[in-house]
PDB file of C-alpha atoms in Angstrom:
ATOM      1  CA  MET C 262      -4.437  16.394 -12.676  1.00 76.00           C
ATOM      2  CA  ALA C 263      -6.543  19.194 -10.507  1.00 87.00           C
ATOM      3  CA  PRO C 264      -4.334  20.623  -7.703  1.00 92.00           C
ATOM      4  CA  PRO C 265      -5.686  19.647  -4.067  1.00 94.00           C
ATOM      5  CA  SER C 266      -8.214  21.374  -2.360  1.00 95.00           C
ATOM      6  CA  TYR C 267      -7.396  24.516  -0.502  1.00 96.00           C
ATOM      7  CA  ASN C 268      -8.123  22.049   3.323  1.00 94.00           C
ATOM      8  CA  GLU C 269      -5.134  19.280   1.585  1.00 95.00           C
ATOM      9  CA  LEU C 270      -2.395  21.854   1.019  1.00 94.00           C
ATOM     10  CA  GLY C 271       0.200  20.245   2.998  1.00 93.00           C
ATOM     11  CA  SER C 272      -1.476  16.610   4.148  1.00 93.00           C
ATOM     12  CA  GLN C 273       1.749  14.565   3.916  1.00 94.00           C
ATOM     13  CA  ALA C 274       3.383  16.947   6.462  1.00 94.00           C
ATOM     14  CA  ARG C 275       0.793  17.100   8.596  1.00 94.00           C
ATOM     15  CA  ALA C 276       0.245  13.187   8.381  1.00 94.00           C
ATOM     16  CA  LEU C 277       4.135  13.158   9.261  1.00 94.00           C
ATOM     17  CA  PHE C 278       3.416  14.580  12.678  1.00 95.00           C
ATOM     18  CA  SER C 279      -0.469  14.026  13.798  1.00 93.00           C
ATOM     19  CA  LYS C 280      -1.183  11.113  12.603  1.00 94.00           C
ATOM     20  CA  HIS C 281      -0.900   7.756  14.878  1.00 94.00           C
ATOM     21  CA  TYR C 282      -0.358   9.987  17.641  1.00 95.00           C
ATOM     22  CA  HIS C 283      -2.572   9.012  19.722  1.00 94.00           C
ATOM     23  CA  LEU C 284      -1.056  10.944  23.288  1.00 93.00           C
ATOM     24  CA  GLY C 285      -2.796  10.337  26.481  1.00 92.00           C
ATOM     25  CA  GLN C 286      -5.300   8.650  24.532  1.00 94.00           C
ATOM     26  CA  ILE C 287      -6.790   5.099  23.540  1.00 95.00           C
ATOM     27  CA  LYS C 288      -8.399   5.447  20.362  1.00 96.00           C
ATOM     28  CA  LEU C 289     -10.651   2.848  18.999  1.00 96.00           C
ATOM     29  CA  ASP C 290     -11.202   2.615  15.090  1.00 96.00           C
ATOM     30  CA  VAL C 291     -13.757  -0.204  13.701  1.00 96.00           C
ATOM     31  CA  ILE C 292     -14.657  -0.037   9.407  1.00 95.00           C
ATOM     32  CA  THR C 293     -16.878  -2.573   8.382  1.00 94.00           C
ATOM     33  CA  LYS C 294     -18.540  -3.104   4.781  1.00 91.00           C
ATOM     34  CA  THR C 295     -21.586  -4.626   3.813  1.00 87.00           C
ATOM     35  CA  PRO C 296     -22.416  -6.960   0.292  1.00 84.00           C
ATOM     36  CA  THR C 297     -24.268  -4.457  -1.061  1.00 81.00           C
ATOM     37  CA  GLY C 298     -21.423  -1.815  -0.421  1.00 81.00           C
ATOM     38  CA  LEU C 299     -22.805  -0.053   3.190  1.00 91.00           C
ATOM     39  CA  GLU C 300     -20.033   1.308   4.363  1.00 94.00           C
ATOM     40  CA  PHE C 301     -20.402   1.510   9.111  1.00 95.00           C
ATOM     41  CA  THR C 302     -17.161   3.238  10.987  1.00 95.00           C
ATOM     42  CA  CYS C 303     -17.230   3.458  14.988  1.00 95.00           C
ATOM     43  CA  ALA C 304     -15.111   5.286  16.741  1.00 96.00           C
ATOM     44  CA  GLY C 305     -14.282   5.501  20.283  1.00 95.00           C
ATOM     45  CA  LEU C 306     -11.905   7.728  22.636  1.00 95.00           C
ATOM     46  CA  SER C 307     -11.081   7.025  25.967  1.00 95.00           C
ATOM     47  CA  ASN C 308      -8.837  10.908  27.372  1.00 92.00           C
ATOM     48  CA  ARG C 309      -6.573   9.757  29.724  1.00 86.00           C
ATOM     49  CA  GLU C 310      -6.413  12.822  31.407  1.00 85.00           C
ATOM     50  CA  THR C 311     -10.080  14.275  31.643  1.00 88.00           C
ATOM     51  CA  GLY C 312     -11.750  11.252  31.869  1.00 88.00           C
ATOM     52  CA  ARG C 313     -13.907  11.705  28.968  1.00 91.00           C
ATOM     53  CA  VAL C 314     -14.928   9.142  26.546  1.00 93.00           C
ATOM     54  CA  LEU C 315     -16.170  10.136  22.685  1.00 94.00           C
ATOM     55  CA  GLY C 316     -17.195   8.493  20.474  1.00 95.00           C
ATOM     56  CA  HIS C 317     -19.760   8.301  16.834  1.00 96.00           C
ATOM     57  CA  LEU C 318     -21.225   6.210  14.522  1.00 96.00           C
ATOM     58  CA  GLU C 319     -20.987   6.366  10.913  1.00 96.00           C
ATOM     59  CA  SER C 320     -22.900   5.049   8.073  1.00 96.00           C
ATOM     60  CA  LYS C 321     -22.515   5.856   4.292  1.00 95.00           C
ATOM     61  CA  HIS C 322     -23.997   4.349   0.747  1.00 93.00           C
ATOM     62  CA  ASN C 323     -21.915   5.179  -2.107  1.00 90.00           C
ATOM     63  CA  VAL C 324     -24.612   4.097  -5.402  1.00 88.00           C
ATOM     64  CA  LYS C 325     -22.222   4.629  -8.340  1.00 85.00           C
ATOM     65  CA  GLU C 326     -24.735   5.082 -11.342  1.00 85.00           C
ATOM     66  CA  TRP C 327     -25.773   8.407 -10.125  1.00 87.00           C
ATOM     67  CA  GLY C 328     -22.849   9.606  -8.176  1.00 87.00           C
ATOM     68  CA  LEU C 329     -24.389  10.316  -5.262  1.00 93.00           C
ATOM     69  CA  THR C 330     -23.299   9.454  -1.044  1.00 94.00           C
ATOM     70  CA  PHE C 331     -25.637   9.466   1.688  1.00 95.00           C
ATOM     71  CA  LYS C 332     -23.680   9.558   5.178  1.00 96.00           C
ATOM     72  CA  GLU C 333     -24.988   9.811   8.621  1.00 96.00           C
ATOM     73  CA  LYS C 334     -23.315  10.373  11.972  1.00 96.00           C
ATOM     74  CA  TRP C 335     -24.632   9.747  15.588  1.00 95.00           C
ATOM     75  CA  THR C 336     -22.038  11.147  17.996  1.00 95.00           C
ATOM     76  CA  THR C 337     -21.749  10.528  22.313  1.00 92.00           C
ATOM     77  CA  ASP C 338     -23.187  14.241  21.991  1.00 89.00           C
ATOM     78  CA  ASN C 339     -26.286  13.119  20.700  1.00 90.00           C
ATOM     79  CA  GLN C 340     -25.504  15.621  17.728  1.00 93.00           C
ATOM     80  CA  ILE C 341     -27.575  14.197  14.385  1.00 94.00           C
ATOM     81  CA  SER C 342     -25.701  14.845  11.617  1.00 95.00           C
ATOM     82  CA  THR C 343     -26.728  13.557   7.290  1.00 96.00           C
ATOM     83  CA  GLU C 344     -24.767  14.760   4.074  1.00 96.00           C
ATOM     84  CA  ILE C 345     -25.797  14.671   0.998  1.00 96.00           C
ATOM     85  CA  THR C 346     -23.372  14.567  -1.764  1.00 96.00           C
ATOM     86  CA  VAL C 347     -23.324  14.535  -5.937  1.00 95.00           C
ATOM     87  CA  ALA C 348     -20.160  14.649  -7.628  1.00 93.00           C
ATOM     88  CA  ASP C 349     -19.374  14.090 -11.546  1.00 88.00           C
ATOM     89  CA  LYS C 350     -22.776  13.917 -12.496  1.00 86.00           C
ATOM     90  CA  MET C 351     -23.915  17.666 -13.892  1.00 84.00           C
ATOM     91  CA  MET C 352     -20.396  17.596 -15.264  1.00 88.00           C
ATOM     92  CA  GLU C 353     -17.208  17.125 -14.350  1.00 90.00           C
ATOM     93  CA  GLY C 354     -15.173  17.302 -11.816  1.00 91.00           C
ATOM     94  CA  LEU C 355     -18.407  19.161 -10.243  1.00 95.00           C
ATOM     95  CA  LYS C 356     -19.135  18.328  -6.853  1.00 95.00           C
ATOM     96  CA  LEU C 357     -22.132  19.496  -5.159  1.00 96.00           C
ATOM     97  CA  GLY C 358     -23.072  18.924  -1.078  1.00 96.00           C
ATOM     98  CA  ALA C 359     -25.618  19.449   1.976  1.00 96.00           C
ATOM     99  CA  VAL C 360     -24.913  18.951   5.368  1.00 96.00           C
ATOM    100  CA  GLY C 361     -27.551  19.014   8.516  1.00 95.00           C
ATOM    101  CA  SER C 362     -27.249  18.958  11.953  1.00 94.00           C
ATOM    102  CA  PHE C 363     -29.178  18.916  15.160  1.00 91.00           C
ATOM    103  CA  THR C 364     -28.358  18.850  18.469  1.00 88.00           C
ATOM    104  CA  PRO C 365     -31.648  17.640  20.732  1.00 84.00           C
ATOM    105  CA  GLN C 366     -30.408  19.344  23.870  1.00 78.00           C
ATOM    106  CA  ALA C 367     -29.010  21.368  22.607  1.00 73.00           C
ATOM    107  CA  GLY C 368     -31.641  22.752  20.104  1.00 76.00           C
ATOM    108  CA  LYS C 369     -29.434  23.487  17.810  1.00 84.00           C
ATOM    109  CA  LYS C 370     -29.450  23.510  14.529  1.00 88.00           C
ATOM    110  CA  ARG C 371     -27.053  24.074  11.505  1.00 90.00           C
ATOM    111  CA  GLY C 372     -27.238  23.467   7.803  1.00 94.00           C
ATOM    112  CA  THR C 373     -24.297  23.726   4.945  1.00 96.00           C
ATOM    113  CA  VAL C 374     -24.795  23.799   1.207  1.00 96.00           C
ATOM    114  CA  SER C 375     -21.431  23.675  -0.474  1.00 96.00           C
ATOM    115  CA  ALA C 376     -20.270  23.444  -4.216  1.00 96.00           C
ATOM    116  CA  SER C 377     -16.952  22.853  -6.034  1.00 96.00           C
ATOM    117  CA  MET C 378     -15.124  22.941  -9.108  1.00 96.00           C
ATOM    118  CA  LYS C 379     -11.812  21.364 -10.376  1.00 94.00           C
ATOM    119  CA  GLY C 380     -10.299  21.118 -13.430  1.00 91.00           C
ATOM    120  CA  GLY C 381      -6.836  21.251 -15.153  1.00 87.00           C
ATOM    121  CA  TYR C 382      -5.282  23.781 -13.026  1.00 93.00           C
ATOM    122  CA  PHE C 383      -8.098  25.246 -11.064  1.00 96.00           C
ATOM    123  CA  ASN C 384      -9.836  23.457  -8.229  1.00 96.00           C
ATOM    124  CA  VAL C 385     -12.287  26.421  -6.011  1.00 97.00           C
ATOM    125  CA  GLY C 386     -15.436  25.748  -3.665  1.00 96.00           C
ATOM    126  CA  SER C 387     -18.060  27.558  -1.718  1.00 96.00           C
ATOM    127  CA  GLU C 388     -20.075  26.958   1.386  1.00 96.00           C
ATOM    128  CA  VAL C 389     -22.515  28.529   3.334  1.00 96.00           C
ATOM    129  CA  GLU C 390     -23.629  27.600   6.459  1.00 93.00           C
ATOM    130  CA  LEU C 391     -26.725  28.105   8.374  1.00 91.00           C
ATOM    131  CA  ASP C 392     -27.124  28.109  11.711  1.00 84.00           C
ATOM    132  CA  GLN C 393     -28.686  30.385  14.582  1.00 82.00           C
ATOM    133  CA  ASN C 394     -26.370  33.339  14.073  1.00 81.00           C
ATOM    134  CA  GLY C 395     -27.628  33.508  10.295  1.00 85.00           C
ATOM    135  CA  PRO C 396     -25.302  32.253   7.036  1.00 92.00           C
ATOM    136  CA  LEU C 397     -21.310  31.780   6.546  1.00 94.00           C
ATOM    137  CA  ILE C 398     -20.674  32.586   3.197  1.00 96.00           C
ATOM    138  CA  ASN C 399     -17.133  30.542   2.851  1.00 96.00           C
ATOM    139  CA  ALA C 400     -14.886  30.469  -0.314  1.00 97.00           C
ATOM    140  CA  THR C 401     -11.325  28.723  -1.436  1.00 97.00           C
ATOM    141  CA  GLY C 402      -9.935  28.346  -4.561  1.00 97.00           C
ATOM    142  CA  VAL C 403      -6.180  27.165  -6.016  1.00 97.00           C
ATOM    143  CA  VAL C 404      -4.511  27.305  -8.909  1.00 97.00           C
ATOM    144  CA  GLY C 405      -1.643  26.019 -10.455  1.00 93.00           C
ATOM    145  CA  SER C 406       0.883  25.345 -13.102  1.00 90.00           C
ATOM    146  CA  ARG C 407       3.957  22.181 -12.867  1.00 89.00           C
ATOM    147  CA  GLY C 408       3.854  21.901  -9.219  1.00 91.00           C
ATOM    148  CA  PHE C 409       3.250  25.953  -8.095  1.00 96.00           C
ATOM    149  CA  LEU C 410       0.990  26.103  -6.602  1.00 97.00           C
ATOM    150  CA  VAL C 411      -1.740  29.385  -4.900  1.00 97.00           C
ATOM    151  CA  GLY C 412      -4.594  28.725  -2.521  1.00 97.00           C
ATOM    152  CA  ALA C 413      -6.573  31.399  -0.888  1.00 97.00           C
ATOM    153  CA  GLN C 414      -9.298  31.300   1.751  1.00 96.00           C
ATOM    154  CA  CYS C 415     -11.708  33.660   2.608  1.00 96.00           C
ATOM    155  CA  SER C 416     -14.767  34.196   5.152  1.00 95.00           C
ATOM    156  CA  PHE C 417     -17.432  36.778   4.701  1.00 95.00           C
ATOM    157  CA  ASP C 418     -20.255  37.019   7.606  1.00 93.00           C
ATOM    158  CA  PRO C 419     -23.953  39.168   5.933  1.00 92.00           C
ATOM    159  CA  ASN C 420     -24.416  40.615   8.878  1.00 89.00           C
ATOM    160  CA  GLN C 421     -21.654  41.874  10.106  1.00 89.00           C
ATOM    161  CA  LYS C 422     -20.637  43.204   6.555  1.00 89.00           C
ATOM    162  CA  LYS C 423     -17.190  42.220   7.019  1.00 91.00           C
ATOM    163  CA  PHE C 424     -14.524  39.123   6.581  1.00 92.00           C
ATOM    164  CA  THR C 425     -13.854  37.126   9.468  1.00 91.00           C
ATOM    165  CA  LYS C 426     -10.779  35.011   7.614  1.00 91.00           C
ATOM    166  CA  THR C 427      -8.423  35.554   5.344  1.00 94.00           C
ATOM    167  CA  ASN C 428      -5.846  33.043   4.391  1.00 96.00           C
ATOM    168  CA  VAL C 429      -3.662  32.727   1.735  1.00 97.00           C
ATOM    169  CA  SER C 430      -0.883  29.896   0.659  1.00 97.00           C
ATOM    170  CA  LEU C 431       1.761  28.614  -1.422  1.00 97.00           C
ATOM    171  CA  ALA C 432       3.096  24.934  -2.069  1.00 97.00           C
ATOM    172  CA  TYR C 433       5.572  22.937  -4.327  1.00 97.00           C
ATOM    173  CA  LEU C 434       4.412  19.973  -5.046  1.00 94.00           C
ATOM    174  CA  ALA C 435       6.462  17.023  -6.433  1.00 92.00           C
ATOM    175  CA  GLU C 436       6.583  13.576  -6.342  1.00 88.00           C
ATOM    176  CA  ASP C 437       8.760  13.049  -3.398  1.00 93.00           C
ATOM    177  CA  PHE C 438       8.688  16.634  -2.190  1.00 95.00           C
ATOM    178  CA  GLN C 439       6.069  19.337  -0.694  1.00 96.00           C
ATOM    179  CA  LEU C 440       6.929  22.667  -0.302  1.00 96.00           C
ATOM    180  CA  HIS C 441       4.152  24.191   1.728  1.00 96.00           C
ATOM    181  CA  THR C 442       4.031  28.154   3.457  1.00 96.00           C
ATOM    182  CA  ASN C 443       0.697  29.761   4.295  1.00 95.00           C
ATOM    183  CA  ILE C 444      -0.761  33.472   6.181  1.00 95.00           C
ATOM    184  CA  ASN C 445      -3.504  33.400   8.637  1.00 93.00           C
ATOM    185  CA  GLN C 446      -5.233  36.738   9.305  1.00 88.00           C
ATOM    186  CA  LYS C 447      -1.523  38.905   8.427  1.00 88.00           C
ATOM    187  CA  THR C 448      -0.654  37.792  11.657  1.00 91.00           C
ATOM    188  CA  ASP C 449       0.094  33.792  11.482  1.00 93.00           C
ATOM    189  CA  PHE C 450       2.871  32.374   9.450  1.00 95.00           C
ATOM    190  CA  SER C 451       3.482  28.241   8.909  1.00 95.00           C
ATOM    191  CA  GLY C 452       4.194  26.379   6.445  1.00 96.00           C
ATOM    192  CA  SER C 453       6.752  22.540   6.277  1.00 96.00           C
ATOM    193  CA  VAL C 454       9.097  20.531   4.189  1.00 97.00           C
ATOM    194  CA  TYR C 455       8.130  17.021   3.019  1.00 97.00           C
ATOM    195  CA  GLN C 456      10.128  15.128   1.272  1.00 96.00           C
ATOM    196  CA  LYS C 457      10.759  11.443   0.690  1.00 96.00           C
ATOM    197  CA  VAL C 458      13.636  10.755   0.798  1.00 95.00           C
ATOM    198  CA  ASN C 459      13.770   6.682   0.027  1.00 94.00           C
ATOM    199  CA  ASP C 460      10.922   3.677   0.279  1.00 93.00           C
ATOM    200  CA  SER C 461      11.425   2.609   3.887  1.00 96.00           C
ATOM    201  CA  LEU C 462      12.114   6.962   5.011  1.00 97.00           C
ATOM    202  CA  GLN C 463      10.162   9.283   5.374  1.00 97.00           C
ATOM    203  CA  SER C 464      11.041  13.008   6.865  1.00 97.00           C
ATOM    204  CA  GLY C 465       9.451  16.728   6.799  1.00 97.00           C
ATOM    205  CA  VAL C 466       9.924  19.934   9.044  1.00 97.00           C
ATOM    206  CA  SER C 467       7.269  22.647  10.735  1.00 96.00           C
ATOM    207  CA  PHE C 468       7.357  25.962  11.325  1.00 96.00           C
ATOM    208  CA  GLY C 469       4.920  28.291  13.108  1.00 95.00           C
ATOM    209  CA  TRP C 470       5.473  32.475  13.904  1.00 94.00           C
ATOM    210  CA  SER C 471       2.552  34.841  15.305  1.00 92.00           C
ATOM    211  CA  SER C 472       3.304  38.346  15.164  1.00 88.00           C
ATOM    212  CA  LYS C 473       0.467  38.921  18.312  1.00 85.00           C
ATOM    213  CA  SER C 474       3.243  36.697  20.174  1.00 85.00           C
ATOM    214  CA  ASN C 475       5.888  36.325  19.213  1.00 88.00           C
ATOM    215  CA  GLU C 476       6.416  33.220  19.898  1.00 90.00           C
ATOM    216  CA  THR C 477       7.510  30.594  17.171  1.00 93.00           C
ATOM    217  CA  GLN C 478       7.242  26.696  16.658  1.00 94.00           C
ATOM    218  CA  LEU C 479       9.608  24.536  15.356  1.00 95.00           C
ATOM    219  CA  ALA C 480       9.510  20.381  14.427  1.00 96.00           C
ATOM    220  CA  VAL C 481      11.602  18.313  13.100  1.00 97.00           C
ATOM    221  CA  GLY C 482       9.437  14.600  12.645  1.00 96.00           C
ATOM    222  CA  CYS C 483      10.184  10.911  10.650  1.00 97.00           C
ATOM    223  CA  ILE C 484       8.610   7.997  10.064  1.00 97.00           C
ATOM    224  CA  TYR C 485      11.540   4.826   8.682  1.00 97.00           C
ATOM    225  CA  LYS C 486       9.286   1.961   7.170  1.00 96.00           C
ATOM    226  CA  ILE C 487      11.394  -1.582   8.978  1.00 96.00           C
ATOM    227  CA  ASP C 488       9.050  -3.424   6.562  1.00 93.00           C
ATOM    228  CA  ASP C 489       5.595  -3.880   4.811  1.00 92.00           C
ATOM    229  CA  SER C 490       3.465  -4.453   8.395  1.00 94.00           C
ATOM    230  CA  SER C 491       6.211  -2.027  11.071  1.00 96.00           C
ATOM    231  CA  SER C 492       7.019   1.377  10.969  1.00 97.00           C
ATOM    232  CA  TRP C 493       8.859   3.731  13.554  1.00 97.00           C
ATOM    233  CA  LYS C 494       7.815   7.302  13.680  1.00 97.00           C
ATOM    234  CA  ALA C 495       9.666   9.680  15.651  1.00 97.00           C
ATOM    235  CA  LYS C 496       9.416  14.353  16.100  1.00 96.00           C
ATOM    236  CA  ILE C 497      10.865  16.190  18.686  1.00 96.00           C
ATOM    237  CA  SER C 498       9.852  19.996  18.876  1.00 94.00           C
ATOM    238  CA  ASN C 499      11.598  23.382  19.773  1.00 92.00           C
ATOM    239  CA  ASN C 500       9.569  23.071  23.726  1.00 89.00           C
ATOM    240  CA  SER C 501      11.755  19.914  24.323  1.00 89.00           C
ATOM    241  CA  GLN C 502       9.019  17.617  23.455  1.00 92.00           C
ATOM    242  CA  ILE C 503      10.288  14.234  21.705  1.00 95.00           C
ATOM    243  CA  CYS C 504       7.216  11.645  20.473  1.00 96.00           C
ATOM    244  CA  LEU C 505       7.916   7.909  18.949  1.00 96.00           C
ATOM    245  CA  GLY C 506       5.632   6.032  17.828  1.00 96.00           C
ATOM    246  CA  PHE C 507       5.318   2.638  16.642  1.00 97.00           C
ATOM    247  CA  VAL C 508       2.995   0.894  14.400  1.00 97.00           C
ATOM    248  CA  HIS C 509       2.647  -2.587  13.528  1.00 97.00           C
ATOM    249  CA  LYS C 510      -0.346  -4.044  11.293  1.00 96.00           C
ATOM    250  CA  LEU C 511      -0.491  -7.686  13.386  1.00 94.00           C
ATOM    251  CA  ARG C 512      -2.980  -9.158  10.577  1.00 92.00           C
ATOM    252  CA  PRO C 513      -4.653  -8.059   6.950  1.00 92.00           C
ATOM    253  CA  GLY C 514      -7.395  -4.958   8.604  1.00 92.00           C
ATOM    254  CA  ILE C 515      -5.535  -4.880  12.352  1.00 96.00           C
ATOM    255  CA  LEU C 516      -3.889  -1.883  12.895  1.00 96.00           C
ATOM    256  CA  VAL C 517      -2.106  -1.478  16.669  1.00 97.00           C
ATOM    257  CA  ALA C 518      -0.800   1.874  16.979  1.00 97.00           C
ATOM    258  CA  LEU C 519       1.396   2.921  20.318  1.00 97.00           C
ATOM    259  CA  SER C 520       2.989   6.480  21.258  1.00 96.00           C
ATOM    260  CA  SER C 521       4.741   8.489  23.859  1.00 95.00           C
ATOM    261  CA  MET C 522       5.441  11.312  24.827  1.00 94.00           C
ATOM    262  CA  VAL C 523       8.766  12.962  27.139  1.00 93.00           C
ATOM    263  CA  ASP C 524       8.812  16.483  28.344  1.00 89.00           C
ATOM    264  CA  ALA C 525      12.456  16.700  28.463  1.00 87.00           C
ATOM    265  CA  LYS C 526      12.439  20.436  30.454  1.00 84.00           C
ATOM    266  CA  ASN C 527      10.274  18.748  33.207  1.00 82.00           C
ATOM    267  CA  LEU C 528      11.613  15.220  33.501  1.00 79.00           C
ATOM    268  CA  ASN C 529      11.472  14.487  37.388  1.00 77.00           C
ATOM    269  CA  ASP C 530       8.256  16.791  37.282  1.00 75.00           C
ATOM    270  CA  GLY C 531       6.093  14.350  34.786  1.00 72.00           C
ATOM    271  CA  GLY C 532       3.463  15.404  32.040  1.00 78.00           C
ATOM    272  CA  HIS C 533       5.121  12.625  29.893  1.00 89.00           C
ATOM    273  CA  LYS C 534       2.100  10.543  27.789  1.00 93.00           C
ATOM    274  CA  LEU C 535       1.510   7.727  26.395  1.00 94.00           C
ATOM    275  CA  GLY C 536      -1.362   6.262  23.885  1.00 95.00           C
ATOM    276  CA  LEU C 537      -2.276   3.602  22.614  1.00 96.00           C
ATOM    277  CA  GLY C 538      -4.789   3.391  18.996  1.00 96.00           C
ATOM    278  CA  ILE C 539      -6.309   0.470  17.596  1.00 96.00           C
ATOM    279  CA  GLU C 540      -7.450  -0.061  14.110  1.00 96.00           C
ATOM    280  CA  LEU C 541     -10.138  -2.887  12.868  1.00 96.00           C
ATOM    281  CA  ASN C 542     -11.204  -2.695   8.878  1.00 93.00           C
ATOM    282  CA  ALA C 543     -13.302  -5.593   7.170  1.00 86.00           C
ATOM    283  CA  SER C 544     -14.187  -3.855   4.184  1.00 72.00           C
TER     284      SER C 544
END
């Protein structure tokens, strides 16, 4: 089995601390699929602090016999994008893609071409971003064996003739345990630990430190599954923010997520947040 891509390292812990926490927001996601396989996703988000409303409409169509996937997306910022990918056709494990986006009001155009390849012990990828500022080359790579993984990510600007991003990650993946650490730009250190204690309980720790600001971040979180329809979420950070969440599946295809955050350092000064998320999936 091929290792995950660089961006997927530590994904279990990130989901533990971010998924279904819609603090200060009201979010609605609707997904439906036609009999011919055309999938539509409509999402809307209202930020209760700024009053801003964001949303997008996305269509996705798979042509399995050709290995093609077509995506089109239109956002409330009037940005239109199209993505085409082909996977496992020219060579097993090879994926090619192209994305183009256009914002008519701002006159901004952007395009990206990408290629990735994965095998038993590696997962590598590269992409070239093109816009008015010139090209930017991004590359990622992960190699590993027996659960131990080493990954790297870099970005190179041909105009400036220098690397604009250099990140390194180390990880260990097991069936019920994940450990992930990374160094970004030689100044930001972060990591996470994830463990599936049993079928009902998942726990995790997230930590980070920046040599620039000398700030330390630490958070502990968990998910407790009550039954097949309901689960509780909780997390607490070293800045005294306590978050609780409740996720409930009303019926197949309808999920509601409630979340709250209490600032324990300023109980009387406000700053507390509530969040609501609704997911409707008819696919």
